[in-house]
């Protein structure tokens, strides 16, 4: 590997990732390795059936483990993440827990990260703010373990984009110590609930290649992820996935995480996360709708980076038929068509535009205001964001 | 259990049937290992080359069933109580959970695949651990019919029929009488 590539791919991941069948059964052992014996397990608030199945999986994993776990489903305070995290901190202290285990994905993981941050800094929990979290210099003593079906947060530091009136945070204190990815956890979730996760990973991989430093090593992972996710999306949207397909998708999602890791600029995720927060929709869906509209505004990305994905998306045979100088545009066209295909496969449930997703136009200013600080080092100006949001709202492709 | 926003403490149950099954399997393997070291020249050599105070324990974490074997003064393998095993000095091989052990001892996952899947933790000398895995594989070949042994070991050995049949018979006999 050349020095230039090494400089672009300085990958230091402090997170252990255990992925594979029965990985969840390693959880008690891994907890003991970090000196924990009384973990507080946070389970996502999903539909009753899904919650029951998740709970059963966790209870089974702790059988014969000689541990004293506790279970709770935070979120009684509604969408207020800080209130929910404080509730977790309060329960953590009440039962004398020594580790946090979060099961699920999305909002609950952010709540757990925040709770861990709050537990790691000295002071009254009620008075702590985002600034206090960013002061944490070393890895906190309290272990945070994330057990998930499809996702992975194995980067060198994690964060989230705050809700309106709430600053964004990006620091090591929010990174889990261990991520356990067990495809059996997917059994507990309906395929429809998994789809935003797959889309999120697809967007990671594509924007990693489109806006990243063009590193062949991470690019290989990005292309593997796209080739692994794209063909199965219509099945996922139509709830026709088999366990085997789910397992291969999990591998693709891990590849997407590695593909994204050296990419500092993530304009699609920045705007998509703001849309998801303001519009109250899954980040994966917002990202997917926005992806082609944001990418289309970057000529370099379209002409130089996107062509690499054509084979992964439509296969080598069809890619050979397209004129080489049109490969980038062809990928963009496929990205524009993807929401339409998902809409048809899901029987009309998947929104094709931001309008169908329920985001009112008058909230665009609020979205841009929230996305601006995290728009990844000025990659997108406010004007570009507005143009992308307008086009994504109306569903008007921008193809040159 | 009804999940609420209040943390609910619970005492995890035990998987008694699986525990009993693994305990029986480990006892049989330990007994057979002791016999195989006397019957099979290759296994006997492995034990003879081990350090004088060598002891080995295969257990299920945290306090599941276990099997322990040591090298005696004459270089022979001898089964002993896992409670007397000194983890600080011997070779301690732990399977991460009872469920994983059950998967291994029902031959749905071989030792090699289980190691790749990070299901086994070893504390002690790595070359000795590799030697013991070879010994366990050989014992499984002796104990199990070919269709099962192929699932349990990485590569089914190309042994002569005489070695397999006489070895199997002697190991079963010595295993029953404990010598």
Coordinates of C-alpha atoms in Angstrom, one line a residue:
Chain A
X1 CA 0.0 0.0 0.0
X2 CA 1.4 3.4 -0.9
X3 CA 2.1 6.1 1.7
X4 CA -0.6 8.2 0.2
X5 CA -3.2 5.5 0.6
X6 CA -2.0 4.8 4.1
X7 CA -2.4 8.4 5.0
X8 CA -5.9 8.3 3.6
X9 CA -6.8 5.1 5.4
X10 CA -5.7 5.6 9.0
X11 CA -8.1 3.2 10.6
X12 CA -8.0 2.8 14.3
X13 CA -11.1 1.1 15.6
X14 CA -11.3 0.6 19.3
X15 CA -14.6 -1.4 19.0
X16 CA -14.6 -5.2 19.0
X17 CA -17.1 -6.6 16.5
X18 CA -18.5 -10.1 17.1
X19 CA -20.6 -11.0 14.1
X20 CA -22.2 -14.3 13.2
X21 CA -24.6 -17.0 14.2
X22 CA -24.9 -17.5 18.0
X23 CA -22.8 -14.3 18.6
X24 CA -25.5 -13.2 21.0
X25 CA -24.6 -16.3 23.2
X26 CA -21.1 -14.8 23.7
X27 CA -22.6 -11.7 25.3
X28 CA -22.4 -12.9 29.0
X29 CA -18.8 -14.0 28.5
X30 CA -17.8 -10.8 26.9
X31 CA -19.4 -8.9 29.7
X32 CA -17.4 -10.8 32.2
X33 CA -14.3 -9.9 30.2
X34 CA -14.9 -6.2 30.9
X35 CA -15.6 -7.0 34.6
X36 CA -19.4 -6.7 34.5
X37 CA -21.8 -9.0 36.2
X38 CA -24.8 -6.9 36.6
X39 CA -25.7 -5.3 33.2
X40 CA -28.6 -3.1 32.5
X41 CA -30.1 -4.2 29.2
X42 CA -32.1 -1.6 27.2
X43 CA -34.5 -3.0 24.7
X44 CA -36.0 -1.1 21.8
X45 CA -39.6 -0.1 22.1
X46 CA -41.1 -1.8 19.1
X47 CA -44.4 -3.6 18.4
X48 CA -45.5 -5.9 21.2
X49 CA -44.7 -9.1 19.2
X50 CA -41.2 -7.9 18.2
X51 CA -40.5 -6.8 21.8
X52 CA -41.5 -10.2 23.1
X53 CA -39.3 -12.0 20.6
X54 CA -36.3 -9.7 21.4
X55 CA -36.8 -10.2 25.1
X56 CA -36.9 -14.0 24.6
X57 CA -33.7 -14.0 22.7
X58 CA -31.9 -12.0 25.4
X59 CA -33.3 -14.1 28.3
X60 CA -32.2 -17.2 26.5
X61 CA -28.7 -15.8 26.0
X62 CA -28.3 -15.1 29.7
X63 CA -29.4 -18.6 30.9
X64 CA -26.7 -20.5 32.7
X65 CA -24.5 -17.4 32.8
X66 CA -24.5 -16.8 36.6
X67 CA -25.2 -13.1 35.9
X68 CA -27.8 -10.7 37.4
X69 CA -29.1 -8.7 34.4
X70 CA -31.9 -6.2 34.4
X71 CA -34.2 -5.3 31.5
X72 CA -35.9 -2.0 30.7
X73 CA -37.4 -0.3 27.7
X74 CA -36.6 3.4 28.0
X75 CA -38.6 6.0 26.1
X76 CA -41.4 6.7 28.5
X77 CA -40.6 10.4 28.2
X78 CA -41.4 10.3 24.5
X79 CA -39.1 11.8 21.9
X80 CA -37.0 13.7 24.5
X81 CA -33.7 11.8 24.2
X82 CA -32.1 13.6 27.2
X83 CA -35.0 12.8 29.5
X84 CA -34.9 9.2 28.4
X85 CA -31.2 9.0 28.9
X86 CA -31.5 10.5 32.4
X87 CA -34.1 7.9 33.2
X88 CA -31.6 5.2 32.2
X89 CA -29.0 6.8 34.4
X90 CA -31.4 6.9 37.3
X91 CA -32.3 3.2 36.9
X92 CA -28.6 2.3 36.4
X93 CA -27.8 3.8 39.8
X94 CA -30.9 2.3 41.5
X95 CA -30.1 -1.3 40.7
X96 CA -26.3 -0.9 41.0
X97 CA -25.6 -2.0 37.4
X98 CA -22.0 -2.1 36.1
X99 CA -22.5 -2.1 32.3
X100 CA -25.0 -1.0 29.7
X101 CA -26.2 -3.3 27.0
X102 CA -28.4 -1.9 24.3
X103 CA -30.4 -4.2 22.0
X104 CA -31.8 -2.8 18.8
X105 CA -31.0 0.1 16.5
X106 CA -31.6 3.8 15.9
X107 CA -33.0 6.0 18.7
X108 CA -32.4 3.5 21.5
X109 CA -28.7 3.3 20.7
X110 CA -28.4 7.1 20.8
X111 CA -30.2 7.1 24.1
X112 CA -27.7 4.5 25.4
X113 CA -24.7 6.4 24.1
X114 CA -26.0 9.6 25.9
X115 CA -26.7 7.7 29.1
X116 CA -23.1 6.3 29.0
X117 CA -21.8 9.8 28.5
X118 CA -23.8 11.1 31.4
X119 CA -22.6 8.3 33.6
X120 CA -19.0 9.0 32.6
X121 CA -18.8 12.7 33.7
X122 CA -18.9 14.0 37.2
X123 CA -21.7 16.3 38.2
X124 CA -25.4 16.5 38.5
X125 CA -27.0 14.6 35.7
X126 CA -29.7 17.2 35.4
X127 CA -27.2 20.0 34.8
X128 CA -24.9 18.2 32.3
X129 CA -24.9 19.4 28.7
X130 CA -23.4 18.4 25.4
X131 CA -20.3 20.5 26.2
X132 CA -19.6 18.3 29.2
X133 CA -19.6 15.2 27.0
X134 CA -17.0 16.6 24.6
X135 CA -14.7 17.2 27.5
X136 CA -14.3 13.4 28.1
X137 CA -10.8 12.6 26.9
X138 CA -10.4 8.9 27.6
X139 CA -12.6 5.8 27.1
X140 CA -15.2 5.7 29.9
X141 CA -15.0 2.9 32.5
X142 CA -18.6 1.9 32.0
X143 CA -18.9 -0.7 29.3
X144 CA -21.4 -0.1 26.5
X145 CA -22.3 -3.1 24.4
X146 CA -24.5 -2.9 21.4
X147 CA -26.4 -6.0 20.2
X148 CA -27.9 -5.5 16.8
X149 CA -29.3 -7.4 13.9
X150 CA -28.1 -5.5 10.8
X151 CA -26.2 -2.5 12.0
X152 CA -22.7 -1.7 13.2
X153 CA -21.2 1.4 14.8
X154 CA -17.6 0.4 14.7
X155 CA -15.9 3.7 13.9
X156 CA -13.2 5.4 15.8
X157 CA -15.7 7.8 17.4
X158 CA -19.5 8.0 17.3
X159 CA -21.9 10.8 17.6
X160 CA -25.3 11.9 16.7
X161 CA -27.0 15.0 15.2
X162 CA -29.0 16.7 17.8
X163 CA -32.6 17.5 17.7
X164 CA -33.7 21.1 17.2
X165 CA -32.1 23.3 19.9
X166 CA -29.6 20.5 20.7
X167 CA -26.0 20.6 19.6
X168 CA -24.3 17.7 17.8
X169 CA -21.7 15.6 19.5
X170 CA -18.9 13.4 18.1
X171 CA -16.6 11.9 20.7
X172 CA -15.1 8.6 21.8
X173 CA -17.3 8.4 24.9
X174 CA -20.2 7.6 22.7
X175 CA -18.6 4.7 20.9
X176 CA -19.5 1.2 22.1
X177 CA -16.8 -1.1 23.4
X178 CA -18.3 -4.2 21.8
X179 CA -20.8 -4.7 19.0
X180 CA -22.5 -8.0 18.7
X181 CA -24.2 -8.7 15.4
X182 CA -26.3 -11.8 15.4
X183 CA -28.6 -12.6 12.5
X184 CA -31.0 -14.3 14.9
X185 CA -31.9 -10.9 16.2
X186 CA -33.4 -10.1 12.8
X187 CA -35.9 -12.9 13.4
X188 CA -37.4 -10.7 16.1
X189 CA -37.8 -7.8 13.7
X190 CA -40.2 -7.6 10.8
X191 CA -38.5 -7.2 7.4
X192 CA -40.2 -3.9 7.0
X193 CA -38.4 -2.6 10.2
X194 CA -35.1 -3.8 8.8
X195 CA -35.3 -2.0 5.5
X196 CA -34.2 1.4 6.8
X197 CA -31.1 -0.2 8.1
X198 CA -30.2 -1.8 4.8
X199 CA -30.9 1.5 3.0
X200 CA -28.7 3.4 5.5
X201 CA -25.8 1.0 4.7
X202 CA -26.3 1.4 1.0
X203 CA -26.2 5.1 1.3
X204 CA -23.0 4.8 3.5
X205 CA -21.3 2.8 0.8
X206 CA -22.3 5.0 -2.1
X207 CA -21.5 8.3 -0.4
X208 CA -18.2 6.8 0.9
X209 CA -17.2 6.2 -2.7
X210 CA -18.8 9.4 -4.2
X211 CA -17.4 11.9 -1.6
X212 CA -14.5 9.9 0.0
X213 CA -10.8 10.2 -0.7
X214 CA -11.0 7.5 -3.4
X215 CA -9.1 4.8 -1.4
X216 CA -9.0 1.5 -3.2
X217 CA -9.0 -0.5 0.0
X218 CA -12.2 1.1 1.4
X219 CA -13.6 1.3 -2.1
X220 CA -13.4 -2.5 -2.3
X221 CA -15.6 -2.7 0.8
X222 CA -18.0 -0.1 -0.5
X223 CA -18.5 -2.0 -3.8
X224 CA -18.9 -5.3 -2.0
X225 CA -21.6 -3.7 0.2
X226 CA -23.5 -2.3 -2.7
X227 CA -23.3 -5.6 -4.6
X228 CA -24.5 -7.4 -1.5
X229 CA -27.5 -5.1 -0.6
X230 CA -28.8 -3.8 -3.9
X231 CA -30.2 -7.1 -5.4
X232 CA -32.1 -8.0 -2.2
X233 CA -33.8 -4.6 -1.6
X234 CA -36.9 -5.5 -3.6
X235 CA -37.3 -8.7 -1.5
X236 CA -36.8 -6.7 1.7
X237 CA -39.4 -4.1 0.7
X238 CA -41.8 -6.9 -0.1
X239 CA -41.1 -8.7 3.2
X240 CA -39.9 -11.8 1.3
X241 CA -36.5 -12.2 2.8
X242 CA -35.1 -15.5 3.9
X243 CA -32.8 -16.0 6.9
X244 CA -29.9 -16.8 4.5
X245 CA -30.5 -13.5 2.6
X246 CA -30.6 -11.6 5.9
X247 CA -27.2 -13.2 6.9
X248 CA -25.6 -12.1 3.6
X249 CA -27.0 -8.6 4.1
X250 CA -25.5 -8.4 7.5
X251 CA -22.1 -9.1 6.0
X252 CA -22.7 -6.4 3.4
X253 CA -23.7 -3.9 6.1
X254 CA -20.4 -4.5 7.9
X255 CA -18.6 -3.9 4.6
X256 CA -20.5 -0.7 4.2
X257 CA -19.2 0.4 7.6
X258 CA -15.6 -0.3 6.7
X259 CA -16.1 1.4 3.3
X260 CA -17.3 4.6 5.0
X261 CA -14.7 4.7 7.7
X262 CA -12.1 6.9 6.0
X263 CA -14.7 9.2 4.6
X264 CA -14.8 12.5 6.5
X265 CA -17.4 14.1 4.1
X266 CA -20.9 12.6 4.5
X267 CA -23.2 15.2 3.1
X268 CA -26.1 12.8 2.4
X269 CA -26.1 11.5 5.9
X270 CA -25.9 15.0 7.3
X271 CA -28.9 16.3 5.4
X272 CA -30.7 12.9 5.7
X273 CA -30.4 12.8 9.5
X274 CA -31.7 16.4 9.8
X275 CA -34.7 15.5 7.6
X276 CA -35.3 12.4 9.6
X277 CA -35.3 14.3 12.9
X278 CA -37.5 17.1 11.7
X279 CA -39.8 15.0 9.5
X280 CA -39.9 12.1 12.1
X281 CA -39.0 9.3 9.7
X282 CA -36.4 6.6 9.7
X283 CA -32.9 7.9 8.7
X284 CA -32.4 5.2 6.1
X285 CA -35.5 6.2 4.2
X286 CA -34.6 9.9 4.3
X287 CA -31.1 9.2 3.2
X288 CA -32.3 7.0 0.4
X289 CA -34.7 9.6 -1.0
X290 CA -32.1 12.3 -0.8
X291 CA -29.1 10.3 -2.1
X292 CA -29.4 10.9 -5.9
X293 CA -30.5 14.6 -5.4
X294 CA -27.4 15.4 -3.3
X295 CA -25.0 13.3 -5.5
X296 CA -26.3 15.0 -8.7
X297 CA -25.0 18.3 -7.5
X298 CA -21.4 17.1 -7.5
X299 CA -20.1 16.7 -11.0
X300 CA -16.9 15.0 -9.9
X301 CA -18.8 12.4 -7.9
X302 CA -21.0 11.6 -10.9
X303 CA -18.4 11.4 -13.6
X304 CA -15.4 9.9 -11.6
X305 CA -16.7 8.0 -8.7
X306 CA -20.2 6.6 -9.4
X307 CA -19.1 4.6 -12.5
X308 CA -17.4 2.1 -10.2
X309 CA -20.8 1.0 -8.9
X310 CA -22.4 0.2 -12.2
X311 CA -21.3 -3.4 -12.3
X312 CA -22.3 -3.9 -8.6
X313 CA -25.8 -2.5 -9.4
X314 CA -26.8 -3.9 -12.8
X315 CA -24.2 -6.7 -13.3
X316 CA -21.2 -7.0 -15.6
X317 CA -23.2 -8.0 -18.7
X318 CA -25.5 -5.0 -18.7
X319 CA -22.7 -2.7 -17.6
X320 CA -20.7 -3.7 -20.7
X321 CA -23.5 -2.5 -23.0
X322 CA -23.5 1.0 -21.6
X323 CA -21.2 3.7 -23.1
X324 CA -18.3 4.2 -20.7
X325 CA -18.8 7.9 -20.4
X326 CA -22.4 7.4 -19.4
X327 CA -21.7 4.9 -16.6
X328 CA -21.9 7.6 -13.9
X329 CA -25.2 8.9 -15.2
X330 CA -26.6 5.4 -15.5
X331 CA -25.8 4.8 -11.8
X332 CA -27.5 8.0 -10.9
X333 CA -30.6 7.0 -13.0
X334 CA -30.7 3.7 -11.1
X335 CA -30.5 5.6 -7.8
X336 CA -33.4 7.8 -8.9
X337 CA -35.4 4.7 -9.9
X338 CA -34.7 2.8 -6.6
X339 CA -37.4 4.6 -4.5
X340 CA -39.9 3.9 -7.2
X341 CA -39.0 0.2 -7.2
X342 CA -39.2 0.0 -3.4
X343 CA -42.5 1.8 -3.5
X344 CA -43.9 -0.8 -6.0
X345 CA -42.4 -3.8 -4.1
X346 CA -43.7 -2.6 -0.7
X347 CA -47.3 -2.2 -2.1
X348 CA -47.1 1.6 -1.8
X349 CA -45.7 1.8 1.7
X350 CA -42.3 3.1 0.8
X351 CA -42.3 6.9 0.1
X352 CA -40.8 8.0 -3.2
X353 CA -40.4 11.7 -2.4
X354 CA -40.1 13.8 0.8
X355 CA -43.6 15.0 0.1
X356 CA -44.9 11.4 0.3
X357 CA -42.7 10.9 3.4
X358 CA -44.7 13.7 5.1
X359 CA -42.1 16.4 5.3
X360 CA -43.9 19.8 4.8
X361 CA -42.0 22.4 2.7
X362 CA -42.2 25.1 5.3
X363 CA -39.8 23.0 7.5
X364 CA -36.9 23.2 4.9
X365 CA -35.3 26.2 6.7
X366 CA -35.4 24.3 10.0
X367 CA -33.8 21.2 8.2
X368 CA -31.0 23.3 6.7
X369 CA -30.4 25.0 10.0
X370 CA -30.0 21.7 11.7
X371 CA -27.9 20.2 9.0
X372 CA -25.6 23.1 8.5
X373 CA -23.2 22.6 11.4
X374 CA -22.8 18.9 10.5
X375 CA -22.9 19.3 6.7
X376 CA -19.4 17.9 6.7
X377 CA -17.0 20.7 6.4
X378 CA -18.9 22.9 4.0
X379 CA -19.4 20.3 1.3
X380 CA -23.0 21.5 0.9
X381 CA -24.0 25.2 0.9
X382 CA -27.4 26.2 2.2
X383 CA -28.4 26.9 -1.5
X384 CA -27.4 23.5 -2.6
X385 CA -29.2 21.9 0.3
X386 CA -32.4 23.8 -0.5
X387 CA -32.1 22.9 -4.2
X388 CA -31.7 19.2 -3.3
X389 CA -34.6 19.3 -0.8
X390 CA -36.8 21.0 -3.4
X391 CA -36.1 18.4 -6.0
X392 CA -36.4 15.5 -3.6
X393 CA -39.7 16.8 -2.3
X394 CA -41.2 17.1 -5.8
X395 CA -39.4 14.0 -7.1
X396 CA -37.8 15.8 -10.0
X397 CA -34.6 14.1 -11.1
X398 CA -31.6 16.3 -11.9
X399 CA -29.6 14.6 -14.6
X400 CA -27.2 16.3 -17.0
Chain B
X1 CA -41.9 -10.7 32.2
X2 CA -43.6 -7.4 31.4
X3 CA -41.1 -4.8 30.2
X4 CA -41.5 -1.3 31.5
X5 CA -39.4 1.9 31.8
X6 CA -38.4 0.7 35.3
X7 CA -35.5 -1.7 35.3
X8 CA -36.6 -5.2 36.1
X9 CA -34.1 -7.5 37.7
X10 CA -34.3 -11.2 37.0
X11 CA -32.4 -14.3 37.8
X12 CA -31.6 -16.2 34.6
X13 CA -32.7 -19.8 34.5
X14 CA -30.6 -22.9 33.9
X15 CA -30.5 -25.1 30.8
X16 CA -30.5 -28.3 32.9
X17 CA -30.9 -30.9 30.1
X18 CA -28.2 -29.4 28.0
X19 CA -26.0 -29.1 31.1
X20 CA -26.5 -32.9 31.8
X21 CA -25.8 -33.8 28.2
X22 CA -22.6 -31.8 28.0
X23 CA -21.5 -33.2 31.4
X24 CA -21.9 -36.7 30.2
X25 CA -20.2 -36.1 26.9
X26 CA -17.2 -34.4 28.6
X27 CA -16.9 -37.3 31.1
X28 CA -16.9 -39.8 28.2
X29 CA -14.4 -37.8 26.2
X30 CA -12.1 -37.5 29.3
X31 CA -12.4 -41.2 30.0
X32 CA -11.7 -42.1 26.3
X33 CA -8.8 -39.6 26.2
X34 CA -7.1 -41.3 29.1
X35 CA -7.6 -44.7 27.4
X36 CA -6.5 -43.4 24.0
X37 CA -3.2 -42.2 25.3
X38 CA -2.4 -45.8 26.2
X39 CA -3.9 -47.4 23.1
X40 CA -2.8 -45.0 20.3
X41 CA 0.9 -44.5 19.9
X42 CA 0.6 -41.0 18.4
X43 CA -1.6 -39.7 21.3
X44 CA 0.7 -41.4 23.8
X45 CA 3.7 -39.6 22.2
X46 CA 2.0 -36.3 22.5
X47 CA 1.4 -36.8 26.2
X48 CA 5.0 -38.0 26.7
X49 CA 6.4 -34.8 25.2
X50 CA 4.2 -32.6 27.4
X51 CA 5.9 -30.9 30.5
X52 CA 5.9 -33.1 33.6
X53 CA 3.3 -31.1 35.5
X54 CA 1.0 -30.7 32.4
X55 CA -2.7 -30.5 33.1
X56 CA -5.6 -29.7 30.8
X57 CA -9.1 -28.6 31.5
X58 CA -11.9 -28.3 29.0
X59 CA -14.8 -26.4 30.5
X60 CA -17.9 -24.5 29.7
X61 CA -17.9 -20.9 31.0
X62 CA -18.7 -19.7 33.7
X63 CA -19.2 -22.8 35.9
X64 CA -20.6 -25.3 33.5
X65 CA -19.6 -29.0 33.0
X66 CA -15.8 -29.6 32.8
X67 CA -13.3 -32.3 32.0
X68 CA -9.7 -32.4 33.3
X69 CA -6.7 -34.6 32.4
X70 CA -3.1 -34.5 33.4
X71 CA 0.2 -36.1 32.6
X72 CA 1.4 -38.4 35.4
X73 CA 5.1 -39.1 36.3
X74 CA 5.2 -41.9 33.8
X75 CA 4.1 -39.7 30.9
X76 CA 0.6 -41.2 30.9
X77 CA -2.7 -39.3 30.7
X78 CA -4.9 -39.5 33.8
X79 CA -8.3 -38.0 34.2
X80 CA -9.0 -36.1 37.4
X81 CA -11.6 -33.9 39.0
X82 CA -11.9 -30.5 37.4
X83 CA -12.3 -29.1 40.9
X84 CA -8.6 -29.9 41.6
X85 CA -7.5 -28.2 38.4
X86 CA -5.1 -25.2 38.9
X87 CA -6.0 -22.7 36.3
X88 CA -2.9 -20.6 37.0
X89 CA -0.5 -23.4 35.9
X90 CA -2.5 -25.7 33.6
X91 CA -3.9 -25.3 30.1
X92 CA -7.5 -24.0 30.5
X93 CA -9.7 -24.2 27.5
X94 CA -13.2 -22.6 27.9
X95 CA -16.2 -22.7 25.7
X96 CA -18.0 -19.4 25.8
X97 CA -21.5 -20.6 26.6
X98 CA -23.5 -23.7 27.2
X99 CA -25.4 -23.2 24.0
X100 CA -22.2 -23.1 22.0
X101 CA -20.9 -26.2 23.7
X102 CA -24.2 -28.0 22.9
X103 CA -23.8 -27.0 19.3
X104 CA -20.2 -28.5 19.3
X105 CA -21.1 -31.7 21.1
X106 CA -24.1 -32.4 18.9
X107 CA -21.6 -32.2 16.0
X108 CA -23.3 -29.2 14.3
X109 CA -20.0 -27.3 14.5
X110 CA -16.5 -28.7 14.5
X111 CA -13.8 -27.7 16.9
X112 CA -12.0 -25.9 14.0
X113 CA -15.1 -23.9 13.0
X114 CA -15.9 -23.1 16.6
X115 CA -12.4 -21.7 17.0
X116 CA -12.8 -19.6 13.9
X117 CA -16.1 -18.3 15.3
X118 CA -14.3 -17.2 18.4
X119 CA -16.2 -19.5 20.6
X120 CA -13.3 -21.0 22.5
X121 CA -10.9 -19.2 24.9
X122 CA -7.5 -20.6 25.8
X123 CA -5.5 -19.6 28.8
X124 CA -2.0 -21.2 28.7
X125 CA 0.5 -22.5 26.3
X126 CA -0.7 -22.2 22.7
X127 CA 1.3 -25.1 21.2
X128 CA 0.0 -27.4 24.0
X129 CA -3.5 -26.2 23.2
X130 CA -3.0 -27.1 19.5
X131 CA -1.7 -30.5 20.5
X132 CA -4.7 -31.1 22.7
X133 CA -7.1 -30.1 19.9
X134 CA -5.3 -32.8 17.7
X135 CA -5.7 -35.3 20.6
X136 CA -9.4 -34.5 21.0
X137 CA -9.9 -34.8 17.2
X138 CA -8.3 -38.2 17.3
X139 CA -10.4 -39.4 20.2
X140 CA -13.6 -38.2 18.4
X141 CA -12.5 -40.3 15.4
X142 CA -12.2 -43.3 17.6
X143 CA -15.4 -42.8 19.5
X144 CA -17.8 -41.8 16.7
X145 CA -18.9 -43.5 13.5
X146 CA -17.4 -42.0 10.4
X147 CA -20.6 -40.0 9.4
X148 CA -20.6 -38.2 12.7
X149 CA -16.8 -37.8 13.2
X150 CA -16.5 -36.1 9.8
X151 CA -18.7 -33.3 11.2
X152 CA -16.7 -33.0 14.4
X153 CA -13.2 -32.9 13.0
X154 CA -11.5 -30.6 10.5
X155 CA -10.2 -33.5 8.3
X156 CA -11.1 -37.1 8.7
X157 CA -7.8 -39.0 8.9
X158 CA -6.8 -41.7 6.5
X159 CA -6.3 -44.5 9.1
X160 CA -6.2 -48.2 8.3
X161 CA -9.3 -50.2 9.2
X162 CA -7.2 -52.3 11.7
X163 CA -6.0 -49.2 13.6
X164 CA -9.6 -47.8 13.8
X165 CA -11.3 -51.0 14.8
X166 CA -8.8 -52.4 17.3
X167 CA -8.2 -48.9 18.7
X168 CA -11.9 -48.3 19.1
X169 CA -12.5 -51.6 20.8
X170 CA -9.6 -51.2 23.2
X171 CA -10.6 -47.6 24.0
X172 CA -14.1 -48.6 24.7
X173 CA -12.9 -51.5 26.9
X174 CA -10.4 -49.4 28.8
X175 CA -12.9 -46.6 29.1
X176 CA -15.5 -48.9 30.7
X177 CA -13.1 -50.3 33.2
X178 CA -11.3 -46.9 33.7
X179 CA -7.8 -48.0 33.0

